[in-house]
Tab-separated table of C-alpha atoms in Angstrom:
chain	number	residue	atom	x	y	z
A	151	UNK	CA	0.000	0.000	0.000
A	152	UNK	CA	2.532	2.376	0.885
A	153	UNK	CA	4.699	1.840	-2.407
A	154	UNK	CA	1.449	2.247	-4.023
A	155	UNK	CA	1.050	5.674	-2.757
A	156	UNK	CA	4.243	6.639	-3.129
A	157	UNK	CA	3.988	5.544	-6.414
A	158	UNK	CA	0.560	8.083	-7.000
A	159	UNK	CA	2.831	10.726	-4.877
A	160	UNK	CA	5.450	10.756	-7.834
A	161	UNK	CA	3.256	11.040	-10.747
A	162	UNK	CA	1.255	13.815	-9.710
A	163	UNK	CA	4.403	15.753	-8.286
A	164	UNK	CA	6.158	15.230	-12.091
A	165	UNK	CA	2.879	16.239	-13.478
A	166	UNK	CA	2.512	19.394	-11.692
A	167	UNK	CA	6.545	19.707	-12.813
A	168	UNK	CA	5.903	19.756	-16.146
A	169	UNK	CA	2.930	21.877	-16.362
A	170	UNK	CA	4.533	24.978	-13.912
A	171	UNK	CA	8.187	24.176	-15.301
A	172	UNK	CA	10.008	27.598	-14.335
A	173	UNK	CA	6.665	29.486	-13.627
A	174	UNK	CA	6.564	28.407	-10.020
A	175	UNK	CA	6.458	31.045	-7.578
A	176	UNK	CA	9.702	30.837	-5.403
A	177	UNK	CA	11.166	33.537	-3.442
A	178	UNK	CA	14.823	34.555	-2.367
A	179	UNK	CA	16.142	34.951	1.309
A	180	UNK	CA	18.744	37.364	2.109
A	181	UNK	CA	20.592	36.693	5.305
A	182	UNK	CA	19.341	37.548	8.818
A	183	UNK	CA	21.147	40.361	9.433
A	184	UNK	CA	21.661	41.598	13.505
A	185	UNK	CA	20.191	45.311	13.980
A	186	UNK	CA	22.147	45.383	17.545
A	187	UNK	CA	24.648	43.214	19.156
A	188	UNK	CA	23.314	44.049	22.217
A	189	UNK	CA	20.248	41.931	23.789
A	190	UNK	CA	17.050	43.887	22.146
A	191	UNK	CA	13.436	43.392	20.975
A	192	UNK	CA	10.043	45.004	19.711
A	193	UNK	CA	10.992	46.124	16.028
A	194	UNK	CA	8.902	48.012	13.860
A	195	UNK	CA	9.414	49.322	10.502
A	196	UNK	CA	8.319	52.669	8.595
A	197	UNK	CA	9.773	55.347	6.214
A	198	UNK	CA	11.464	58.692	6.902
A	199	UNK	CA	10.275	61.715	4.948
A	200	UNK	CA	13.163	61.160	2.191
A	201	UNK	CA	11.525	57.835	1.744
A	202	UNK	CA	14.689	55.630	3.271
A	203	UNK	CA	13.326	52.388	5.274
A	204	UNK	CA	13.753	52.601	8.914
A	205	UNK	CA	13.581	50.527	12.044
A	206	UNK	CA	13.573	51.044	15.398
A	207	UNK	CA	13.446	48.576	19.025
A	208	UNK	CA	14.235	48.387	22.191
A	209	UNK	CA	17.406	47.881	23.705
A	210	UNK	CA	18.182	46.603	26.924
A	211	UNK	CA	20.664	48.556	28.879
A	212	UNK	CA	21.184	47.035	32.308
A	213	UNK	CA	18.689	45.033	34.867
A	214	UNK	CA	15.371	46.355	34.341
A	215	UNK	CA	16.671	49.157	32.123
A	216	UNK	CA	16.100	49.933	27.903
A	217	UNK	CA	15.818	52.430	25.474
A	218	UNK	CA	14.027	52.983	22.479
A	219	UNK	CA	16.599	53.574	18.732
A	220	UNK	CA	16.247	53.358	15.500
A	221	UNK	CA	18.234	53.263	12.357
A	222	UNK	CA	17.784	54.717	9.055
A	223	UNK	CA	19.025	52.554	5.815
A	224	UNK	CA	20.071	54.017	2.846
A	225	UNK	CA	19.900	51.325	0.551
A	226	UNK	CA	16.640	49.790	0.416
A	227	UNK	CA	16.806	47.861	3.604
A	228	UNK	CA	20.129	45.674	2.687
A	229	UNK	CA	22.227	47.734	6.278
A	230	UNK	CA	21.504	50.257	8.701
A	231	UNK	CA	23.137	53.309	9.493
A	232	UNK	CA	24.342	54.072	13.264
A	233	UNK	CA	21.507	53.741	16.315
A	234	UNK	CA	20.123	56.729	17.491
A	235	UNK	CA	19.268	56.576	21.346
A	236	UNK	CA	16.115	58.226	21.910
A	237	UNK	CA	17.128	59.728	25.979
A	238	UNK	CA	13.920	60.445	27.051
A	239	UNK	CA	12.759	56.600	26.771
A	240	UNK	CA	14.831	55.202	29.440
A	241	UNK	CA	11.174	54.137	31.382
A	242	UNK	CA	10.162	52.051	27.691
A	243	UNK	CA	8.516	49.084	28.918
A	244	UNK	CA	9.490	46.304	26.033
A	245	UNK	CA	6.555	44.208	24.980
A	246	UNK	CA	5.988	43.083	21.366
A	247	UNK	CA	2.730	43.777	20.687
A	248	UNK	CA	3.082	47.318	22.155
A	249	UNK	CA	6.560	48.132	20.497
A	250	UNK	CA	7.771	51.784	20.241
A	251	UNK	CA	7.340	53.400	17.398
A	252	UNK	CA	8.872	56.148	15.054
A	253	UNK	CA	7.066	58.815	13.310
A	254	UNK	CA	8.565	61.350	10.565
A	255	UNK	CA	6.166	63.641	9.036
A	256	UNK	CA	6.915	65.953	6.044
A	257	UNK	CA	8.267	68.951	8.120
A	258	UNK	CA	11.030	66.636	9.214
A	259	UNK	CA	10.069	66.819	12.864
A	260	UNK	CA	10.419	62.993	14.216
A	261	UNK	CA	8.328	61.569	16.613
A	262	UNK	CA	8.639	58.390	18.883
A	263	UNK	CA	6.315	57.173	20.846
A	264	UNK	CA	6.945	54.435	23.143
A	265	UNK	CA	4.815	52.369	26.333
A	266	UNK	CA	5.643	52.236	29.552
A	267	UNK	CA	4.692	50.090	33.000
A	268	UNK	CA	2.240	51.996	35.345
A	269	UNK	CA	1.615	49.384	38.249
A	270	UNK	CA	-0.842	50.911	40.479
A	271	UNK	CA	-3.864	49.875	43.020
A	272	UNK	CA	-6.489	50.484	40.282
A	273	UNK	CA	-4.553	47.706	37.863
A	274	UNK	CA	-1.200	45.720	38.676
A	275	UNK	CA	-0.996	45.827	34.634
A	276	UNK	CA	-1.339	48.737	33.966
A	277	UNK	CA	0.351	51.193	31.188
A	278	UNK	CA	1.088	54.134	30.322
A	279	UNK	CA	2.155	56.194	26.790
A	280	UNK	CA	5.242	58.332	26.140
A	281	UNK	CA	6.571	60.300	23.466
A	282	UNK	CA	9.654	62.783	22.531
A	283	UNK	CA	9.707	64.743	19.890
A	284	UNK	CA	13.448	65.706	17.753
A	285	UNK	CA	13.473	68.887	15.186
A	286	UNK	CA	16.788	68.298	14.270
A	287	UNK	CA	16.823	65.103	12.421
A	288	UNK	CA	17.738	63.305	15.884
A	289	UNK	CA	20.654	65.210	17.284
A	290	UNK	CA	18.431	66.201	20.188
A	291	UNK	CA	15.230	65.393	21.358
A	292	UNK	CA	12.547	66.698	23.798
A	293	UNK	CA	11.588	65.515	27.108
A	294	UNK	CA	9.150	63.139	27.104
A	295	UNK	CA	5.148	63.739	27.505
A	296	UNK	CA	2.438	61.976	28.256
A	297	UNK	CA	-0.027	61.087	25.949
A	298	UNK	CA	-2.311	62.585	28.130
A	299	UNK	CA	-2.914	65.470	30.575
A	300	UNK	CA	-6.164	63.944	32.140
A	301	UNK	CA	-5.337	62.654	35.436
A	302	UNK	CA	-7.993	60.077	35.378
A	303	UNK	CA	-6.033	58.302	32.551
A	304	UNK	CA	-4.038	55.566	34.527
A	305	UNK	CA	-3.481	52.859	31.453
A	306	UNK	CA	-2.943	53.873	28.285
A	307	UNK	CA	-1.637	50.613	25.768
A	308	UNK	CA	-1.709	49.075	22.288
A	309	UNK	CA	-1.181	52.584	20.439
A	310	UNK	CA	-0.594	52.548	16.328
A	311	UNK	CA	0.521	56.113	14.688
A	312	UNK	CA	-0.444	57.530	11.111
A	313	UNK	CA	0.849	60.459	9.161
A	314	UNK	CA	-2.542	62.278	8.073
A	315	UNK	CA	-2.820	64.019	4.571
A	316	UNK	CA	-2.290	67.551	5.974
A	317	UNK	CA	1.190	66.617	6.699
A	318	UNK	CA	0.737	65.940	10.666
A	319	UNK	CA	0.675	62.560	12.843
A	320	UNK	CA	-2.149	61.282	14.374
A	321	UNK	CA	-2.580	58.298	17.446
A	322	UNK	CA	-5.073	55.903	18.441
A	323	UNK	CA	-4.201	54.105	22.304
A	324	UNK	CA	-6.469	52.096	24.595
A	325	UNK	CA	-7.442	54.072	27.579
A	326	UNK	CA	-8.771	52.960	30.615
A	327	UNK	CA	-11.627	56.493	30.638
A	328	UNK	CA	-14.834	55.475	29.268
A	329	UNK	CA	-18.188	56.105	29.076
A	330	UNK	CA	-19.773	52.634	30.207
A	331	UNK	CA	-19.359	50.347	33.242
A	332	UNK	CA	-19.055	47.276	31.088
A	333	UNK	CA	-15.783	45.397	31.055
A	334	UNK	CA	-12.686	46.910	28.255
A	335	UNK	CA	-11.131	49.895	27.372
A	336	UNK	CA	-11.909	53.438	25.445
A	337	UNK	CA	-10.578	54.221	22.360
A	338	UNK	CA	-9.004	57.470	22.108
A	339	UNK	CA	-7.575	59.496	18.824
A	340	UNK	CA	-5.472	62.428	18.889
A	341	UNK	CA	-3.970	64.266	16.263
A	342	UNK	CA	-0.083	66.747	16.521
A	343	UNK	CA	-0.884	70.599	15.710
A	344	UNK	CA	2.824	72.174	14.205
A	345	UNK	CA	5.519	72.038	16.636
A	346	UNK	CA	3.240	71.485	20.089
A	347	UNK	CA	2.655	67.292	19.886
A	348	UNK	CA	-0.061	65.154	20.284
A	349	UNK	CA	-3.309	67.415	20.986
A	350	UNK	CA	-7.556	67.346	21.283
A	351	UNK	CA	-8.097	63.722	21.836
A	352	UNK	CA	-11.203	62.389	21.986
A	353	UNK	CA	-12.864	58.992	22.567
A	354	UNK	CA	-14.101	57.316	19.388
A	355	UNK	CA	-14.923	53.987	19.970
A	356	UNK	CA	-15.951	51.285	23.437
A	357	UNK	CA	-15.666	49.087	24.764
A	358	UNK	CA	-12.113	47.563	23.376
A	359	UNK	CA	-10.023	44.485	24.374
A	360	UNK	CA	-7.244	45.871	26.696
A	361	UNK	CA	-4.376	43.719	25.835
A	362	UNK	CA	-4.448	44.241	21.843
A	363	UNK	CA	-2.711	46.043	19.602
A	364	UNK	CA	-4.713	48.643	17.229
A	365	UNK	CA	-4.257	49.800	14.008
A	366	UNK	CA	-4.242	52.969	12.247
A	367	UNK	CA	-4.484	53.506	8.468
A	368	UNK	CA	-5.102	55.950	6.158
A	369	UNK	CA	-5.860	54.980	2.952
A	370	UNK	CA	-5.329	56.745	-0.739
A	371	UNK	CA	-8.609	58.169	-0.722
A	372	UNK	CA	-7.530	60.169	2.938
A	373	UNK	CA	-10.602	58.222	5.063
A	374	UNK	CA	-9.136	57.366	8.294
A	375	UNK	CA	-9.268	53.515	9.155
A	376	UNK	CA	-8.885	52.185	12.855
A	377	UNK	CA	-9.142	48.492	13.761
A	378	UNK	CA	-8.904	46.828	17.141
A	379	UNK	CA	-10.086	43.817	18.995
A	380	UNK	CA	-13.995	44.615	20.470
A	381	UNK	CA	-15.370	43.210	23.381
A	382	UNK	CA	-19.271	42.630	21.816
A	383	UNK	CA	-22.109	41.534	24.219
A	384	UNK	CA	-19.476	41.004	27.468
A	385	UNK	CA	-17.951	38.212	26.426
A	386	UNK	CA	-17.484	38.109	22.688
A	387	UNK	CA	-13.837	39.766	21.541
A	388	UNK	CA	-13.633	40.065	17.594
A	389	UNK	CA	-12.201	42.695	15.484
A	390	UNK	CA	-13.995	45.772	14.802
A	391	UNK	CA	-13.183	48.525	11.797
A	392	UNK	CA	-14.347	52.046	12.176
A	393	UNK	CA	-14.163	54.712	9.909
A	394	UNK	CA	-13.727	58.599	9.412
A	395	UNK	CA	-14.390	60.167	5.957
A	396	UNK	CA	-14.347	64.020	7.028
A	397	UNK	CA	-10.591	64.104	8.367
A	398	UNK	CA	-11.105	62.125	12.169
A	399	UNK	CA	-13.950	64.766	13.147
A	400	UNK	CA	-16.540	62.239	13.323
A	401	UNK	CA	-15.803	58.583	12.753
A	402	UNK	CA	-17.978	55.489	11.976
A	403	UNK	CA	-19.763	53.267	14.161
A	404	UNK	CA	-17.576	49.641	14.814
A	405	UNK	CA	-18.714	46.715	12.258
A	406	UNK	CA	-17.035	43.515	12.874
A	407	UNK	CA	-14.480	42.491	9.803
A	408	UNK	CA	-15.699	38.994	10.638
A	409	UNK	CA	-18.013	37.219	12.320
A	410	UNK	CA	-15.797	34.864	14.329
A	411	UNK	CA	-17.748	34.904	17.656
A	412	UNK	CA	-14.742	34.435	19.783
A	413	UNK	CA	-15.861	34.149	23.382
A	414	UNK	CA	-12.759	34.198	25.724
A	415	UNK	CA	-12.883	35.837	29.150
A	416	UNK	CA	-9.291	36.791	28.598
A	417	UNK	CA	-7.273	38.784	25.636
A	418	UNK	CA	-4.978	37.258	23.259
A	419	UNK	CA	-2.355	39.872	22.839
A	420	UNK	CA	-2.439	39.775	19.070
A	421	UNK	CA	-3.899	42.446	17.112
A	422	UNK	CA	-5.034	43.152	13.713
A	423	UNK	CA	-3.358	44.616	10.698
A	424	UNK	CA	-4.879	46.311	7.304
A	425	UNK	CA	-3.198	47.503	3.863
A	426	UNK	CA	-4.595	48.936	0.610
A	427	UNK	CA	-4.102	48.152	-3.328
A	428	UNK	CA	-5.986	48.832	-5.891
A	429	UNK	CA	-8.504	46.285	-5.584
A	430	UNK	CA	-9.659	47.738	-1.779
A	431	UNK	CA	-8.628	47.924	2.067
A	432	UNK	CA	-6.900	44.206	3.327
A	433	UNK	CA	-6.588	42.744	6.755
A	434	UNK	CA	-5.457	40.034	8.822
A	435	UNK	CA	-5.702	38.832	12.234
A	436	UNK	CA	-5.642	36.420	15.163
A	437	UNK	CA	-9.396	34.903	15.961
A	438	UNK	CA	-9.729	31.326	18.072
A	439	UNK	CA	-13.209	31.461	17.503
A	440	UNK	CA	-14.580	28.292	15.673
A	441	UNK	CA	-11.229	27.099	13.999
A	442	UNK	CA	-8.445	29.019	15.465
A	443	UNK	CA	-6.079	30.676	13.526
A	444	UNK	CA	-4.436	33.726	11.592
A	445	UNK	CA	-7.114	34.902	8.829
A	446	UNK	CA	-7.418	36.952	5.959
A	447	UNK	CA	-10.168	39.348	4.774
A	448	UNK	CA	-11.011	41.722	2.233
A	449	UNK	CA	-12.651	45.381	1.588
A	450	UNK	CA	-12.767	45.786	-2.232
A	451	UNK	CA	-14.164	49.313	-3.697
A	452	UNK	CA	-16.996	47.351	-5.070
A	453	UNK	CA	-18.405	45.936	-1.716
A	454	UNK	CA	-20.129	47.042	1.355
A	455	UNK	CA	-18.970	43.961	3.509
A	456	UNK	CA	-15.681	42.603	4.462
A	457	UNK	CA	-15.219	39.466	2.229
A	458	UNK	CA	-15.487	36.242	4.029
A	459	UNK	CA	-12.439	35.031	5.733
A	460	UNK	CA	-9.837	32.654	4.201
A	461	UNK	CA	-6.999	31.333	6.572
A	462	UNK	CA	-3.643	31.821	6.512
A	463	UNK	CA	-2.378	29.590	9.010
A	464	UNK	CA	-3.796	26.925	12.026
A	465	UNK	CA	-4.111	28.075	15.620
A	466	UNK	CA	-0.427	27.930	16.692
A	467	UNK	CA	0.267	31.076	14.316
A	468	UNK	CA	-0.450	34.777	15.925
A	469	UNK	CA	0.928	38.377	15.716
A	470	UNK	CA	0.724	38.561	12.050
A	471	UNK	CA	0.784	42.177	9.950
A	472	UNK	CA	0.142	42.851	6.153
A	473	UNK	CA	1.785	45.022	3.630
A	474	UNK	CA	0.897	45.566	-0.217
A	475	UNK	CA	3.642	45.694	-2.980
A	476	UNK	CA	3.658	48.148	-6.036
A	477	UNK	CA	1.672	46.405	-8.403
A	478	UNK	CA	-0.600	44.755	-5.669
A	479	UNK	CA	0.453	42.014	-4.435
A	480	UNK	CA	-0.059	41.449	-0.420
A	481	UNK	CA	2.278	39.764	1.639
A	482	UNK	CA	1.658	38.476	5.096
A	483	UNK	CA	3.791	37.371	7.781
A	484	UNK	CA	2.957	36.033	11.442
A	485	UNK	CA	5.212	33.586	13.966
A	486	UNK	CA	4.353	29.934	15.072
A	487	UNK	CA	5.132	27.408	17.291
A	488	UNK	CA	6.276	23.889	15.872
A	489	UNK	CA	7.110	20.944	17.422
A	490	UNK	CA	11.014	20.406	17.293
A	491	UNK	CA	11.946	17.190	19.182
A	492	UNK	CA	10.427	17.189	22.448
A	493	UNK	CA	9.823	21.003	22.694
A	494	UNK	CA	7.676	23.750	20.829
A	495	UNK	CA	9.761	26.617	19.194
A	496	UNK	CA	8.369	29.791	17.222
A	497	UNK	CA	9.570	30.346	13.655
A	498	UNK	CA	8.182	33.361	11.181
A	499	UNK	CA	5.668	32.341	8.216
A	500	UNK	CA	4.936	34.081	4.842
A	501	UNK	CA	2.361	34.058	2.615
A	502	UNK	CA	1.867	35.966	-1.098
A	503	UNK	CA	-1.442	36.760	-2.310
A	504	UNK	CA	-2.485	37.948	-5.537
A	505	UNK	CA	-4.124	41.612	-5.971
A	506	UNK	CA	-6.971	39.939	-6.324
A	507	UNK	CA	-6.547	37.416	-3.383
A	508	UNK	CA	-5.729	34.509	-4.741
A	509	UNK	CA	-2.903	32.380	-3.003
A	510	UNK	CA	0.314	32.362	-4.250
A	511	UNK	CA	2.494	31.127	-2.180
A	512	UNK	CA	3.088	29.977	1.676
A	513	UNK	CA	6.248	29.125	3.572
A	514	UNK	CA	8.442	29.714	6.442
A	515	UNK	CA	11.321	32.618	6.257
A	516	UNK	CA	12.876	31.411	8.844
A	517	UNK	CA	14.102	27.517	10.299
A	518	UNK	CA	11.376	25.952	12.722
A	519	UNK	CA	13.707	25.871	15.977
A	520	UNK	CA	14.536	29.431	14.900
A	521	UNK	CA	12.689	30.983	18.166
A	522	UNK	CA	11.714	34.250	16.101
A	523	UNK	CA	8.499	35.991	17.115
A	524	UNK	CA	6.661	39.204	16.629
A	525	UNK	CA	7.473	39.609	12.373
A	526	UNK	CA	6.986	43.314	11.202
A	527	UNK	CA	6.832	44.053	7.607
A	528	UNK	CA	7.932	47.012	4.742
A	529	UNK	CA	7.281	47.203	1.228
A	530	UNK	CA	11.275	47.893	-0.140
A	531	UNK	CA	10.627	48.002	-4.231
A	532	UNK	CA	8.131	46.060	-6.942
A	533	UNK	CA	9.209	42.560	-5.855
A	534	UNK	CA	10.702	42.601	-2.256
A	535	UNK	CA	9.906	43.423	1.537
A	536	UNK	CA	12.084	43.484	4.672
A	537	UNK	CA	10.909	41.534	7.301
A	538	UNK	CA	11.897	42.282	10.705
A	539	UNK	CA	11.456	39.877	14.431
A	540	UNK	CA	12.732	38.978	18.006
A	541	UNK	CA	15.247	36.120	17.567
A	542	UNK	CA	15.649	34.368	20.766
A	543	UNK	CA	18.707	31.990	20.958
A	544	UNK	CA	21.035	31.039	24.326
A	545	UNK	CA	18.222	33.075	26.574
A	546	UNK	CA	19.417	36.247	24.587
A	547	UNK	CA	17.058	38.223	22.319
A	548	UNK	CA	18.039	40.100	19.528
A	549	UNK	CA	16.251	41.771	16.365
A	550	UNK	CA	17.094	40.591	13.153
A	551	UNK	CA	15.925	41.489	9.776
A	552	UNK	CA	15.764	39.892	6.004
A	553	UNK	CA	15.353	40.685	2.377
A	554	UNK	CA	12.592	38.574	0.923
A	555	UNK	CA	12.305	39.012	-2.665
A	556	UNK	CA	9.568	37.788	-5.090
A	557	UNK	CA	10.237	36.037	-8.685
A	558	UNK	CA	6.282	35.960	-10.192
């Protein structure tokens, strides 16, 4: 029986051979390439105002001490200038889904904007949000503010920034103020105003998961997109999209992206991610309701609904983010745990969509016993991303990032 089927095994894989010949789609792997020698974590990617790739984490300084850099690359993502140490985030609390992040809007000011603890009698787990703001391309920076001058505000987490088509930066954070006794967090949205920072924020949306990152997009048309993990009916938490069309004065009420019905009387500190092509607005996220799993949906210009979901990966895969290349093409990335021997270890996964969303392609980036977690993702030219993640190795952590280039 088994030389039978081994037998059926070889004839359809030469079929499939001859048919696809060289048309199969493959991809290339650069090298992992070490951001910092030093133990580190949290990256995330963006672009400076000259368009040059940057990344920024968290490195660890002494026993219970880190700061937030970043790097900017001059050549399409293949090496990093110098790290700039940003002094005012010496309190950065490092946690993957709630990574600093780096902000450059047209004027060149930089922001960065970063999480830290905020342990207090009202929650053990608490947070709260920093930022510092440079004017001279990172030679000096500002001390650090709160997100917030409202007292009441004891946790603020899970924040995602956006450059807004007037040229200034706009926030979205979890908030512990709200307007309702039931169980979750507020949404609040604030936008900078010239040289003074973050200003006039405002609750748009309740009541939120507290332990999940959000996401803030703006999209070609200049609506403003936010996404984040709902708590429905006490005790269902799926992902909710909400909308502004008149520049974040008003915004939408929350629709769920997808029905998954996830009741969980916890939260699964994995958030949700969207992009944009020509086609429409694309997302992706953790759910474990009915078959657990990172999923994929769609917003084209043509519908009113979020397409039904298609899955990317099984239930062991979380943290995943999205990110469109020129000619439309979506690439997503998440980590997973795999058995290896008698242990589990996390390793990154891949996948390449068409504009249109068919499947092209699926693999892992990265070896199964690799211990890499927390994948962030950057569109570098027409056929390649970088791809950066938390390698842990010998109880060390360090972030590493790739070249992954496309041949179809």
């Amino acid at each position: 029986m088994k030389k039978v089927l081994l037998f059926y095994s070889l004839i359809i894989f030469i079929f499939s051979s001859c048919h696809q010949g060289n048309n199969v789609p493959s991809i290339s792997l650069s090298q992992e390439e070490n951001i910092d020698s030093a133990q580190s974590s949290c990256p995330f990617l963006t672009k400076d105002n000259n368009n040059n790739i940057v990344l920024s984490w968290v490195r660890e300084t002494g026993s219970d001490k880190a700061i937030v850099c970043y790097a900017v690359s001059k050549d399409k993502g293949k090496t990093f200038g110098n790290a700039i140490d940003i002094p005012a985030s010496d309190n950065v609390y490092p946690h993957g889904e709630n990574m600093p992040k780096i902000i450059f809007k047209p004027s060149g000011e930089i922001i960065a904007v970063w999480g830290a603890a905020n342990k207090n009698p009202m929650n053990a787990y608490a947070g709260l949000v920093y930022y510092s703001i440079s004017f001279d391309n990172g030679k000096t920076w500002a001390p650090k503010k709160l997100i917030t001058n409202d007292t009441s505000s004891y946790d603020q987490r899970y924040f995602d920034v956006a450059l807004l088509p007037n040229g200034e930066a706009a926030i979205v954070w979890l908030d512990n103020r709200k307007t309702t006794n039931k169980e979750g967090s507020g949404l609040y949205y604030a936008i900078t105003k010239d040289n003074g920072g973050f200003q006039n924020e405002k609750l748009i949306s309740e009541s939120c998961c507290q332990c999940c990152r959000t996401d803030l997009f703006v999209d070609k048309s200049n609506n403003i997109h936010v996404l984040y993990r709902a708590i429905i009916n006490d005790s269902i938490r799926d992902i909710a999209h909400i909308e502004s069309k008149n520049n974040g004065q008003t915004f939408s009420r929350p629709e769920r992206i997808s029905n998954d019905n996830w009741v969980i009387n916890g939260c699964p500190h994995t958030g949700p991610c969207m992009t944009e092509n020509k086609e429409g607005l694309h997302c992706t996220w953790f759910t474990g309701g009915n078959e657990a799993g990172v999923y994929y949906t769609s917003l084209t210009h043509s519908d009113t609904a979020f397409s039904n979901k298609d899955m990317v990966s099984g239930y062991a895969a979380k943290h995943s983010q999205i990110a469109s290349l020129p000619q439309g093409n979506l690439i997503t990335v998440w980590d997973e745990s795999l058995p290896v021997n008698d242990t589990y270890s996390t390793c990154i996964g891949l996948e390449e969509k068409s504009p249109d969303d068919k499947n092209i392609l699926r693999r892992y980036i990265t070896e199964k016993n690799s211990g890499a977690s927390f994948p962030v993702i950057c569109t570098v030219d027409k056929n390649k991303v970088l791809v950066a993640f938390t390698k842990s190795s010998n109880d060390k952590k360090t972030v590493v990032f790739k070249q992954v280039a496309f041949n179809n």
